[in-house]
């Protein structure tokens, strides 16, 4: 009977060892720094290439770099040899990935890089390989055994390569001074884009704001609540326009027996309600609504004045949840 837990432990331990030794090797000399310097000084794009399993990893590295602000693309070695090589200019930097460093499919790209003086970074396990010798900078990964039963299928080596790609990507993110707003602009669709939407992108403003003054009679709140755009509440401000409280339709139902007619808003409003700022992430606003079991949030500026309102349905329609 197969001991699944034992196998899982062995695989993970081996891959952890691979990452640990990679970490030590990266920091052991200036090779890694020279590779980073080539990437930071480039004027064009980063061309990531590889064949087979290395190609799949190369494609992931390229797409992650591209999605976080660094111009990068994957170039298939076969397509490069059949007409796509011309998209590589001397302004680019090539990252070529090959575990053995002897992938013959990469030879045309390597030759092109040398002929047109295109900077070439290799990622390989073989320091004396053809690819490593041809590269301007060769990042040589430590030869920790593959997890495969026969020790041949790329497993540990692919984890190392993927991690190294992540390291380079995050360094470039810092160089690009990546911000959530930048990331959002590159991911407008789906959950990624929705998760970075801010309250300011969704809130109702201007005449849609249900606002009354604390000196207004209770009846004014009923009138404002009855407007075409309904939020089931009104915000209460003082004579300077500062937000001081809220009155919901639930509050009205609970106090209806207390003789509300003729009372001032300051007498019936709920003080210190939950509010957010316009730059709050919509996902955070949704978390607050769920946690406090409320339906609506007023948005205040830095002076404490209401500038908008948002409710649970606005957030649902935006795709946050």
Coordinates of C-alpha atoms in Angstrom, one line a residue:
X1 CA 0.0 0.0 0.0
X2 CA 1.3 3.4 -0.9
X3 CA 2.1 5.7 2.0
X4 CA 0.7 9.0 0.6
X5 CA 1.7 11.1 3.6
X6 CA 5.3 9.9 3.4
X7 CA 5.5 10.6 -0.3
X8 CA 4.0 14.1 0.2
X9 CA 6.5 14.8 2.9
X10 CA 9.5 13.6 0.8
X11 CA 8.4 15.7 -2.2
X12 CA 7.9 18.9 -0.2
X13 CA 11.1 18.4 1.8
X14 CA 13.1 18.0 -1.4
X15 CA 11.5 21.1 -3.0
X16 CA 12.0 23.1 0.2
X17 CA 15.7 22.0 0.2
X18 CA 15.9 23.2 -3.5
X19 CA 14.5 26.6 -2.6
X20 CA 16.8 26.9 0.5
X21 CA 19.9 26.1 -1.5
X22 CA 18.8 28.5 -4.3
X23 CA 18.5 31.3 -1.7
X24 CA 22.0 30.7 -0.5
X25 CA 23.4 30.5 -4.0
X26 CA 21.8 33.8 -5.1
X27 CA 23.4 35.7 -2.3
X28 CA 26.8 34.0 -2.6
X29 CA 28.3 36.2 -5.3
X30 CA 27.5 39.2 -7.6
X31 CA 26.1 37.1 -10.5
X32 CA 22.5 37.7 -9.4
X33 CA 23.1 41.4 -9.0
X34 CA 24.5 41.6 -12.6
X35 CA 21.4 39.9 -13.9
X36 CA 19.2 42.3 -12.1
X37 CA 21.2 45.2 -13.4
X38 CA 20.7 44.1 -17.0
X39 CA 17.0 43.9 -16.5
X40 CA 16.8 47.3 -14.8
X41 CA 19.0 49.0 -17.5
X42 CA 17.1 47.7 -20.5
X43 CA 15.3 50.1 -22.8
X44 CA 12.9 47.5 -24.3
X45 CA 11.0 44.4 -23.2
X46 CA 12.0 41.3 -21.4
X47 CA 11.9 38.3 -23.8
X48 CA 11.5 35.0 -21.8
X49 CA 12.0 31.8 -23.7
X50 CA 12.3 28.1 -23.0
X51 CA 11.2 24.7 -24.5
X52 CA 9.0 22.1 -23.0
X53 CA 8.5 22.3 -19.2
X54 CA 10.9 25.2 -19.1
X55 CA 8.7 26.9 -21.7
X56 CA 5.7 26.6 -19.5
X57 CA 7.6 28.2 -16.6
X58 CA 9.0 30.9 -19.0
X59 CA 5.5 31.8 -20.1
X60 CA 4.3 32.1 -16.5
X61 CA 7.3 34.4 -15.6
X62 CA 6.6 36.6 -18.6
X63 CA 2.9 37.0 -18.0
X64 CA 3.5 37.8 -14.3
X65 CA 6.1 40.4 -15.2
X66 CA 3.8 41.9 -17.8
X67 CA 0.9 42.0 -15.4
X68 CA 2.9 43.9 -12.8
X69 CA 4.2 46.7 -15.0
X70 CA 7.3 45.3 -16.7
X71 CA 7.1 44.9 -20.5
X72 CA 7.7 41.2 -21.0
X73 CA 6.5 38.5 -23.4
X74 CA 7.1 34.8 -24.0
X75 CA 8.7 33.8 -27.2
X76 CA 8.5 30.2 -28.3
X77 CA 11.9 29.0 -29.6
X78 CA 10.2 27.2 -32.6
X79 CA 8.2 30.3 -33.6
X80 CA 11.3 32.4 -33.2
X81 CA 13.2 30.2 -35.6
X82 CA 10.4 30.5 -38.2
X83 CA 10.0 34.3 -38.5
X84 CA 9.4 35.8 -35.0
X85 CA 13.0 36.5 -34.2
X86 CA 12.7 40.0 -35.7
X87 CA 10.7 41.2 -32.7
X88 CA 13.8 41.0 -30.6
X89 CA 15.9 44.3 -30.8
X90 CA 19.1 45.2 -29.0
X91 CA 17.0 47.1 -26.5
X92 CA 15.5 43.9 -25.2
X93 CA 16.9 41.5 -22.6
X94 CA 16.5 37.8 -23.2
X95 CA 15.9 35.3 -20.3
X96 CA 16.5 31.8 -21.7
X97 CA 15.6 28.8 -19.5
X98 CA 16.9 25.3 -19.9
X99 CA 17.5 22.8 -17.2
X100 CA 20.3 21.1 -19.1
X101 CA 21.4 24.2 -20.9
X102 CA 21.7 22.1 -24.1
X103 CA 18.2 22.6 -25.5
X104 CA 18.9 22.6 -29.2
X105 CA 15.7 24.6 -29.9
X106 CA 17.2 27.6 -28.1
X107 CA 20.3 27.7 -30.4
X108 CA 18.8 30.0 -32.9
X109 CA 17.8 32.5 -30.3
X110 CA 21.2 32.3 -28.6
X111 CA 22.9 32.8 -32.0
X112 CA 20.7 35.8 -32.8
X113 CA 21.4 37.4 -29.4
X114 CA 25.2 37.1 -29.9
X115 CA 25.0 38.4 -33.5
X116 CA 22.9 41.5 -32.7
X117 CA 24.4 42.1 -29.2
X118 CA 21.1 41.4 -27.3
X119 CA 21.8 40.9 -23.6
X120 CA 21.2 37.3 -22.6
X121 CA 20.5 35.9 -19.1
X122 CA 20.4 32.1 -18.8
X123 CA 18.7 30.1 -16.1
X124 CA 20.1 26.6 -15.9
X125 CA 21.5 23.9 -13.7
X126 CA 24.6 23.3 -15.8
X127 CA 27.3 25.9 -15.3
X128 CA 29.4 24.4 -18.1
X129 CA 26.5 24.1 -20.6
X130 CA 26.4 25.7 -24.0
X131 CA 23.6 28.1 -22.9
X132 CA 25.5 29.1 -19.7
X133 CA 28.7 29.8 -21.6
X134 CA 26.9 31.9 -24.3
X135 CA 25.0 34.0 -21.8
X136 CA 26.1 37.4 -20.6
X137 CA 25.0 36.4 -17.1
X138 CA 24.2 32.8 -16.2
X139 CA 22.0 32.1 -13.1
X140 CA 23.0 28.5 -12.2
X141 CA 20.6 26.8 -9.9
X142 CA 21.9 24.2 -7.3
X143 CA 21.4 20.6 -8.4
X144 CA 19.0 19.3 -5.8
X145 CA 17.5 16.0 -6.8
X146 CA 14.3 16.0 -8.7
X147 CA 11.3 14.6 -6.8
X148 CA 10.3 12.3 -9.6
X149 CA 10.5 8.5 -8.7
X150 CA 13.2 8.0 -11.4
X151 CA 14.8 11.4 -10.8
X152 CA 14.2 12.6 -14.4
X153 CA 11.0 14.5 -14.7
X154 CA 11.5 18.3 -14.0
X155 CA 10.0 18.9 -10.5
X156 CA 12.3 20.4 -8.0
X157 CA 14.1 22.3 -10.8
X158 CA 10.9 23.8 -12.0
X159 CA 10.0 25.0 -8.5
X160 CA 13.4 26.6 -8.3
X161 CA 13.0 28.3 -11.7
X162 CA 9.5 29.5 -10.9
X163 CA 10.7 30.9 -7.6
X164 CA 13.7 32.6 -9.3
X165 CA 11.2 34.2 -11.8
X166 CA 9.1 35.5 -8.9
X167 CA 12.2 37.0 -7.3
X168 CA 13.1 38.9 -10.5
X169 CA 9.4 39.9 -10.9
X170 CA 9.1 41.4 -7.4
X171 CA 12.4 43.3 -7.8
X172 CA 11.0 44.8 -11.0
X173 CA 7.8 45.7 -9.1
X174 CA 9.8 47.7 -6.6
X175 CA 11.7 49.4 -9.4
X176 CA 8.5 50.3 -11.1
X177 CA 7.0 51.5 -7.8
X178 CA 4.0 49.3 -8.4
X179 CA 0.8 50.6 -6.6
X180 CA -2.7 49.0 -6.3
X181 CA -4.1 51.7 -8.6
X182 CA -1.6 50.8 -11.3
X183 CA -2.3 47.1 -10.9
X184 CA -6.0 47.8 -11.1
X185 CA -5.7 49.7 -14.4
X186 CA -4.0 46.6 -15.9
X187 CA -6.6 44.2 -14.5
X188 CA -10.0 45.9 -15.1
X189 CA -11.9 42.7 -15.5
X190 CA -12.7 39.8 -13.2
X191 CA -12.1 39.3 -9.5
X192 CA -8.6 40.9 -9.6
X193 CA -10.0 44.2 -10.9
X194 CA -13.0 44.1 -8.7
X195 CA -10.8 43.5 -5.6
X196 CA -9.0 46.8 -6.2
X197 CA -12.0 49.0 -6.9
X198 CA -12.3 51.8 -4.4
X199 CA -15.4 53.2 -2.7
X200 CA -14.9 56.4 -4.7
X201 CA -15.5 54.4 -7.9
X202 CA -18.9 53.2 -6.8
X203 CA -20.4 55.8 -4.4
X204 CA -23.5 58.0 -5.1
X205 CA -22.8 61.7 -4.8
X206 CA -24.4 65.1 -5.3
X207 CA -28.1 65.3 -5.3
X208 CA -28.4 61.5 -4.6
X209 CA -27.0 62.0 -1.1
X210 CA -29.8 61.7 1.5
X211 CA -28.7 64.5 3.9
X212 CA -30.7 66.5 6.5
X213 CA -29.5 68.9 9.1
X214 CA -29.7 68.1 12.8
X215 CA -32.0 71.1 13.3
X216 CA -34.5 69.8 10.7
X217 CA -37.7 68.3 12.0
X218 CA -38.1 64.5 11.8
X219 CA -40.6 64.9 9.0
X220 CA -37.8 66.1 6.7
X221 CA -36.1 62.8 7.1
X222 CA -39.2 61.0 5.8
X223 CA -39.3 63.3 2.7
X224 CA -35.6 62.8 1.9
X225 CA -36.0 59.0 2.4
X226 CA -38.8 59.0 -0.1
X227 CA -36.7 60.4 -3.0
X228 CA -36.4 58.2 -6.2
X229 CA -32.9 57.0 -5.2
X230 CA -33.6 55.3 -1.9
X231 CA -31.0 54.1 0.6
X232 CA -33.3 53.4 3.6
X233 CA -31.5 56.1 5.7
X234 CA -30.5 59.7 5.9
X235 CA -27.3 61.2 7.0
X236 CA -27.4 64.1 9.5
X237 CA -25.0 67.0 9.4
X238 CA -24.5 70.0 11.6
X239 CA -24.7 73.7 10.5
X240 CA -21.0 73.4 9.2
X241 CA -21.9 70.4 7.1
X242 CA -20.0 67.9 9.3
X243 CA -21.4 64.5 9.5
X244 CA -22.8 63.8 13.0
X245 CA -25.3 61.0 12.7
X246 CA -27.6 58.7 10.8
X247 CA -31.2 57.7 10.9
X248 CA -32.4 54.5 9.2
X249 CA -35.8 53.2 8.4
X250 CA -35.2 50.5 11.0
X251 CA -34.6 53.3 13.6
X252 CA -37.9 54.8 12.6
X253 CA -39.8 51.6 13.0
X254 CA -38.2 51.0 16.4
X255 CA -39.1 54.5 17.7
X256 CA -42.5 54.9 16.1
X257 CA -44.3 54.5 19.4
X258 CA -42.2 57.3 21.0
X259 CA -44.0 60.1 19.3
X260 CA -41.5 61.2 16.6
X261 CA -43.6 63.9 15.1
X262 CA -42.1 67.4 15.7
X263 CA -38.8 66.1 17.1
X264 CA -35.5 67.4 15.8
X265 CA -33.1 65.1 14.0
X266 CA -30.5 65.5 16.7
X267 CA -33.1 63.9 19.1
X268 CA -33.7 60.8 17.0
X269 CA -30.5 60.2 15.1
X270 CA -27.9 57.6 15.8
X271 CA -24.6 59.2 16.6
X272 CA -21.1 58.0 15.5
X273 CA -22.3 55.7 12.7
X274 CA -19.7 53.6 10.7
X275 CA -18.2 55.6 7.8
X276 CA -15.4 55.2 5.3
X277 CA -13.1 57.4 3.2
X278 CA -13.3 57.6 -0.6
X279 CA -10.0 55.8 -1.1
X280 CA -11.1 52.8 1.0
X281 CA -11.1 49.6 -1.0
X282 CA -14.6 48.5 -1.9
X283 CA -13.8 45.0 -0.6
X284 CA -13.0 46.5 2.8
X285 CA -16.3 48.4 2.7
X286 CA -18.1 45.1 2.0
X287 CA -16.3 43.5 4.9
X288 CA -17.4 46.3 7.2
X289 CA -21.0 46.0 6.1
X290 CA -21.0 42.3 6.8
X291 CA -19.2 42.5 10.1
X292 CA -21.4 45.3 11.5
X293 CA -24.6 43.9 9.8
X294 CA -25.5 47.2 8.2
X295 CA -26.7 48.0 4.7
X296 CA -25.2 51.4 4.0
X297 CA -22.1 53.5 4.5
X298 CA -21.6 57.2 4.2
X299 CA -18.3 58.4 2.7
X300 CA -16.6 61.3 4.4
X301 CA -13.8 63.6 3.3
X302 CA -10.9 64.6 5.5
X303 CA -12.9 67.3 7.2
X304 CA -15.7 64.9 8.2
X305 CA -18.2 66.1 5.6
X306 CA -20.2 63.6 3.6
X307 CA -19.2 63.3 0.0
X308 CA -21.0 60.0 -1.0
X309 CA -23.0 57.0 0.0
X310 CA -22.7 53.4 -0.9
X311 CA -24.8 50.4 -0.1
X312 CA -24.6 46.6 -0.1
X313 CA -26.2 46.3 -3.5
X314 CA -23.7 48.7 -5.1
X315 CA -20.9 46.5 -4.0
X316 CA -22.6 43.3 -5.2
X317 CA -23.2 44.8 -8.6
X318 CA -19.5 45.7 -8.9
X319 CA -18.5 42.0 -8.6
X320 CA -16.8 42.5 -5.3
X321 CA -18.6 39.5 -3.7

